[in-house]
């Protein structure tokens, strides 16, 4: 089978997967765009939070893919003939990381300029 460039290969050319670092950088850029209108002092405050949130977001994506593939439980052996199942280490990490991610995102959303925040329909009705 020939590719578009005329070289032989197996099947169609696939899009190259981004590295973890590239994915984190993309997420940082996306988050920084949300906070670009903040004044300099607040931007200095949110920069470390953005970096942490971007890292956690990508880690959560990777952990979620692993959990979907391998499941949330793992077997263990306690002694010679005692077997059981428990929450996998990935599941425990995912749960803890998702709580921390939610806390960081909450901190960040509280710093978003009020004009950029979407008001809920209920809040809009109350203002009328």
Backbone as CSV, one residue per row, in Angstrom:
resi,resn,N_x,N_y,N_z,CA_x,CA_y,CA_z,C_x,C_y,C_z
1,UNK,0.849,-1.176,0.000,0.000,0.000,0.000,0.892,1.236,0.000
2,UNK,0.556,2.169,-0.851,1.349,3.399,-0.948,0.695,4.519,-0.158
3,UNK,1.515,5.294,0.511,1.049,6.490,1.217,0.983,7.641,0.230
4,UNK,0.458,8.757,0.701,0.361,9.943,-0.156,1.721,10.403,-0.662
5,UNK,2.740,10.229,0.156,4.064,10.700,-0.243,4.762,9.723,-1.187
6,UNK,4.066,8.643,-1.558,4.622,7.700,-2.505,5.419,6.578,-1.869
7,UNK,5.693,6.647,-0.579,6.453,5.600,0.092,5.522,4.486,0.523
8,UNK,6.074,3.312,0.571,5.274,2.172,1.009,5.204,2.150,2.531
9,UNK,4.073,1.687,3.036,3.911,1.584,4.477,2.732,0.704,4.800
10,UNK,2.523,0.435,6.045,1.399,-0.387,6.488,0.210,0.510,6.742
11,UNK,-0.812,0.404,5.928,-2.030,1.165,6.165,-1.816,2.651,5.961
12,UNK,-2.776,3.405,6.457,-2.707,4.858,6.318,-1.739,5.444,7.336
13,UNK,-1.193,6.563,6.993,-0.317,7.270,7.929,-1.169,7.794,9.074
14,UNK,-0.734,7.567,10.300,-1.506,8.009,11.456,-0.915,9.285,12.016
15,UNK,-1.776,10.066,12.643,-1.337,11.300,13.280,-0.445,10.936,14.464
16,UNK,0.674,11.599,14.578,1.616,11.309,15.655,1.024,11.731,16.992
17,UNK,1.116,10.848,17.976,0.619,11.139,19.318,1.491,12.216,19.959
18,UNK,0.852,13.112,20.696,1.600,14.138,21.422,2.216,13.514,22.665
19,UNK,3.377,14.021,23.050,3.988,13.562,24.289,3.224,14.166,25.463
20,UNK,3.465,13.622,26.628,2.810,14.146,27.826,3.165,15.616,28.031
21,UNK,4.425,15.964,27.812,4.858,17.350,27.979,4.133,18.280,27.006
22,UNK,3.942,17.826,25.771,3.226,18.637,24.781,1.766,18.820,25.181
23,UNK,1.155,17.764,25.691,-0.242,17.846,26.120,-0.391,18.792,27.306
24,UNK,0.559,18.745,28.243,0.532,19.651,29.397,0.697,21.095,28.919
25,UNK,1.624,21.314,27.985,1.845,22.665,27.460,0.585,23.191,26.776
26,UNK,-0.103,22.341,26.023,-1.347,22.737,25.356,-2.404,23.124,26.378
27,UNK,-2.507,22.341,27.448,-3.497,22.635,28.494,-3.143,23.929,29.219
28,UNK,-1.851,24.159,29.480,-1.419,25.416,30.110,-1.814,26.604,29.246
29,UNK,-1.576,26.488,27.950,-1.914,27.571,27.022,-3.413,27.837,27.039
30,UNK,-4.198,26.777,27.048,-5.653,26.928,27.075,-6.096,27.646,28.345
31,UNK,-5.561,27.223,29.487,-5.935,27.843,30.759,-5.445,29.290,30.845
32,UNK,-4.235,29.544,30.366,-3.712,30.917,30.402,-4.573,31.852,29.566
33,UNK,-5.141,31.346,28.481,-6.024,32.155,27.650,-7.257,32.613,28.405
34,UNK,-7.728,31.794,29.310,-8.903,32.144,30.113,-8.579,33.299,31.054
35,UNK,-7.346,33.344,31.530,-6.952,34.332,32.537,-6.108,35.470,31.975
36,UNK,-6.094,35.638,30.668,-5.235,36.663,30.062,-5.629,38.082,30.438
37,UNK,-6.883,38.310,30.832,-7.339,39.664,31.155,-7.106,40.064,32.610
38,UNK,-6.527,39.184,33.402,-6.266,39.519,34.806,-5.138,40.539,34.907
39,UNK,-5.159,41.315,35.982,-4.052,42.247,36.194,-2.799,41.453,36.565
40,UNK,-1.658,42.110,36.488,-0.360,41.443,36.658,-0.238,40.689,37.983
41,UNK,-0.690,41.295,39.092,-0.578,40.646,40.399,-1.379,39.351,40.458
42,UNK,-2.602,39.388,39.947,-3.426,38.177,39.959,-2.867,37.122,39.010
43,UNK,-2.294,37.564,37.895,-1.711,36.613,36.958,-0.536,35.875,37.596
44,UNK,0.257,36.600,38.398,1.353,35.946,39.119,0.813,34.924,40.105
45,UNK,-0.343,35.217,40.675,-0.976,34.306,41.625,-1.513,33.055,40.929
46,UNK,-2.101,33.212,39.756,-2.729,32.067,39.095,-1.750,31.208,38.303
47,UNK,-0.592,31.731,37.947,0.348,30.962,37.124,0.717,29.615,37.738
48,UNK,1.102,29.543,39.018,1.399,28.221,39.584,0.167,27.312,39.629
49,UNK,-0.999,27.901,39.873,-2.227,27.101,39.891,-2.527,26.547,38.501
50,UNK,-2.293,27.350,37.483,-2.509,26.895,36.104,-1.570,25.743,35.776
51,UNK,-0.314,25.866,36.182,0.655,24.804,35.909,0.259,23.507,36.603
52,UNK,-0.185,23.612,37.847,-0.638,22.423,38.576,-1.895,21.829,37.945
53,UNK,-2.831,22.691,37.587,-4.082,22.220,36.985,-3.817,21.524,35.652
54,UNK,-2.921,22.072,34.850,-2.605,21.466,33.554,-1.984,20.088,33.753
55,UNK,-1.038,19.992,34.680,-0.403,18.707,34.967,-1.430,17.690,35.462
56,UNK,-2.263,18.109,36.411,-3.256,17.189,36.968,-4.269,16.753,35.917
57,UNK,-4.654,17.654,35.045,-5.620,17.326,34.003,-5.097,16.212,33.098
58,UNK,-3.855,16.325,32.682,-3.262,15.321,31.793,-3.050,14.010,32.540
59,UNK,-2.597,14.087,33.789,-2.434,12.869,34.588,-3.770,12.152,34.775
60,UNK,-4.823,12.928,35.034,-6.152,12.330,35.187,-6.601,11.652,33.899
61,UNK,-6.332,12.275,32.761,-6.673,11.652,31.477,-5.950,10.322,31.305
62,UNK,-4.651,10.308,31.628,-3.862,9.083,31.489,-4.340,8.001,32.455
63,UNK,-4.606,8.403,33.698,-5.107,7.436,34.680,-6.474,6.895,34.272
64,UNK,-7.315,7.757,33.752,-8.642,7.322,33.323,-8.529,6.282,32.205
65,UNK,-7.636,6.504,31.260,-7.433,5.541,30.174,-6.952,4.203,30.727
66,UNK,-6.045,4.254,31.701,-5.541,3.018,32.311,-6.646,2.302,33.078
67,UNK,-7.478,3.059,33.793,-8.582,2.456,34.539,-9.617,1.843,33.597
68,UNK,-9.874,2.499,32.480,-10.816,1.938,31.506,-10.280,0.640,30.921
69,UNK,-8.967,0.565,30.761,-8.344,-0.631,30.194,-8.235,-1.757,31.226
70,UNK,-7.732,-1.438,32.421,-7.415,-2.464,33.415,-8.462,-2.640,34.503
71,UNK,-9.356,-1.677,34.669,-10.368,-1.776,35.714,-9.953,-1.058,36.988
72,UNK,-10.929,-0.934,37.888,-10.729,-0.188,39.129,-10.228,-1.054,40.274
73,UNK,-10.221,-2.360,40.096,-9.791,-3.252,41.172,-8.586,-4.062,40.724
74,UNK,-7.857,-4.552,41.702,-6.734,-5.446,41.426,-6.763,-6.560,42.462
75,UNK,-6.221,-7.694,42.074,-6.175,-8.826,43.000,-4.903,-8.744,43.820
76,UNK,-5.000,-9.271,45.035,-3.818,-9.310,45.883,-3.779,-10.652,46.598
77,UNK,-2.587,-11.015,47.067,-2.412,-12.244,47.828,-1.906,-11.870,49.207
78,UNK,-2.658,-12.297,50.205,-2.307,-12.018,51.590,-1.998,-13.359,52.245
79,UNK,-0.750,-13.719,52.262,-0.397,-15.041,52.750,-0.345,-16.013,51.586
80,UNK,-0.328,-17.333,51.926,-0.178,-18.311,50.855,-1.471,-18.587,50.105
81,UNK,-2.579,-18.717,50.811,-3.818,-19.103,50.148,-4.918,-18.059,50.257
82,UNK,-4.597,-16.895,50.717,-5.623,-15.866,50.866,-5.513,-14.872,49.713
83,UNK,-6.571,-14.835,48.918,-6.632,-13.926,47.785,-7.795,-12.983,47.971
84,UNK,-7.707,-11.852,47.379,-8.812,-10.909,47.457,-8.684,-9.850,46.384
85,UNK,-9.642,-8.951,46.376,-9.569,-7.818,45.450,-9.607,-6.532,46.262
86,UNK,-8.981,-5.539,45.734,-8.966,-4.226,46.380,-8.954,-3.163,45.294
87,UNK,-9.145,-1.937,45.722,-9.047,-0.807,44.802,-7.622,-0.769,44.254
88,UNK,-7.501,-0.606,42.959,-6.161,-0.572,42.365,-5.427,0.701,42.798
89,UNK,-4.104,0.659,42.807,-3.343,1.866,43.147,-3.670,3.032,42.207
90,UNK,-3.930,2.720,40.944,-4.298,3.769,39.986,-5.624,4.410,40.366
91,UNK,-6.567,3.574,40.846,-7.882,4.095,41.248,-7.736,5.029,42.445
92,UNK,-6.918,4.635,43.408,-6.707,5.480,44.584,-6.050,6.801,44.185
93,UNK,-5.067,6.719,43.300,-4.399,7.924,42.822,-5.375,8.812,42.065
94,UNK,-6.210,8.205,41.219,-7.188,8.957,40.429,-8.157,9.705,41.337
95,UNK,-8.652,9.027,42.358,-9.618,9.642,43.274,-8.984,10.828,44.010
96,UNK,-7.784,10.619,44.547,-7.103,11.697,45.277,-6.765,12.868,44.351
97,UNK,-6.269,12.550,43.163,-5.885,13.600,42.225,-7.095,14.375,41.728
98,UNK,-8.210,13.687,41.524,-9.406,14.391,41.041,-9.940,15.352,42.099
99,UNK,-9.820,14.994,43.372,-10.234,15.914,44.441,-9.335,17.151,44.459
100,UNK,-8.035,16.930,44.335,-7.099,18.057,44.310,-7.315,18.927,43.079
101,UNK,-7.580,18.294,41.946,-7.838,19.034,40.703,-9.082,19.901,40.848
102,UNK,-10.125,19.334,41.437,-11.365,20.097,41.636,-11.117,21.316,42.522
103,UNK,-10.279,21.153,43.553,-9.974,22.270,44.449,-9.201,23.368,43.714
104,UNK,-8.240,22.978,42.886,-7.455,23.963,42.139,-8.338,24.686,41.124
105,UNK,-9.192,23.942,40.434,-10.090,24.561,39.454,-11.053,25.520,40.144
106,UNK,-11.509,25.157,41.337,-12.401,26.054,42.081,-11.678,27.360,42.410
107,UNK,-10.427,27.244,42.868,-9.643,28.446,43.162,-9.471,29.305,41.912
108,UNK,-9.204,28.659,40.795,-9.015,29.403,39.551,-10.302,30.073,39.091
109,UNK,-11.415,29.370,39.170,-12.672,29.954,38.690,-13.109,31.130,39.550
110,UNK,-12.721,31.128,40.810,-13.050,32.267,41.667,-12.271,33.513,41.256
111,UNK,-11.171,33.333,40.541,-10.356,34.462,40.099,-10.694,34.933,38.688
112,UNK,-11.549,34.182,37.989,-11.949,34.594,36.640,-12.707,35.905,36.748
113,UNK,-12.412,36.851,35.881,-13.153,38.113,35.923,-14.656,37.859,35.835
114,UNK,-15.414,38.614,36.621,-16.861,38.405,36.698,-17.525,38.504,35.331
115,UNK,-17.030,39.343,34.463,-17.631,39.503,33.137,-17.487,38.238,32.299
116,UNK,-16.445,37.452,32.561,-16.223,36.242,31.779,-17.023,35.053,32.299
117,UNK,-17.436,35.112,33.542,-18.183,33.990,34.113,-19.559,33.921,33.494
118,UNK,-19.989,32.728,33.228,-21.347,32.553,32.721,-22.277,32.497,33.922
119,UNK,-23.341,33.260,33.869,-24.305,33.211,34.963,-25.319,32.128,34.656
120,UNK,-25.739,31.459,35.685,-26.747,30.422,35.492,-28.076,31.075,35.151
121,UNK,-28.955,30.303,34.566,-30.263,30.858,34.209,-31.027,31.282,35.455
122,UNK,-30.866,30.527,36.537,-31.543,30.873,37.780,-31.029,32.214,38.307
123,UNK,-29.712,32.407,38.282,-29.140,33.678,38.743,-29.604,34.829,37.862
124,UNK,-29.701,34.599,36.572,-30.169,35.644,35.658,-31.618,36.004,35.952
125,UNK,-32.433,35.019,36.285,-33.833,35.282,36.616,-33.958,36.080,37.907
126,UNK,-33.081,35.792,38.860,-33.116,36.512,40.135,-32.791,37.981,39.948
127,UNK,-31.900,38.274,38.999,-31.484,39.656,38.765,-32.567,40.482,38.092
128,UNK,-33.526,39.838,37.435,-34.581,40.580,36.721,-35.574,41.187,37.661
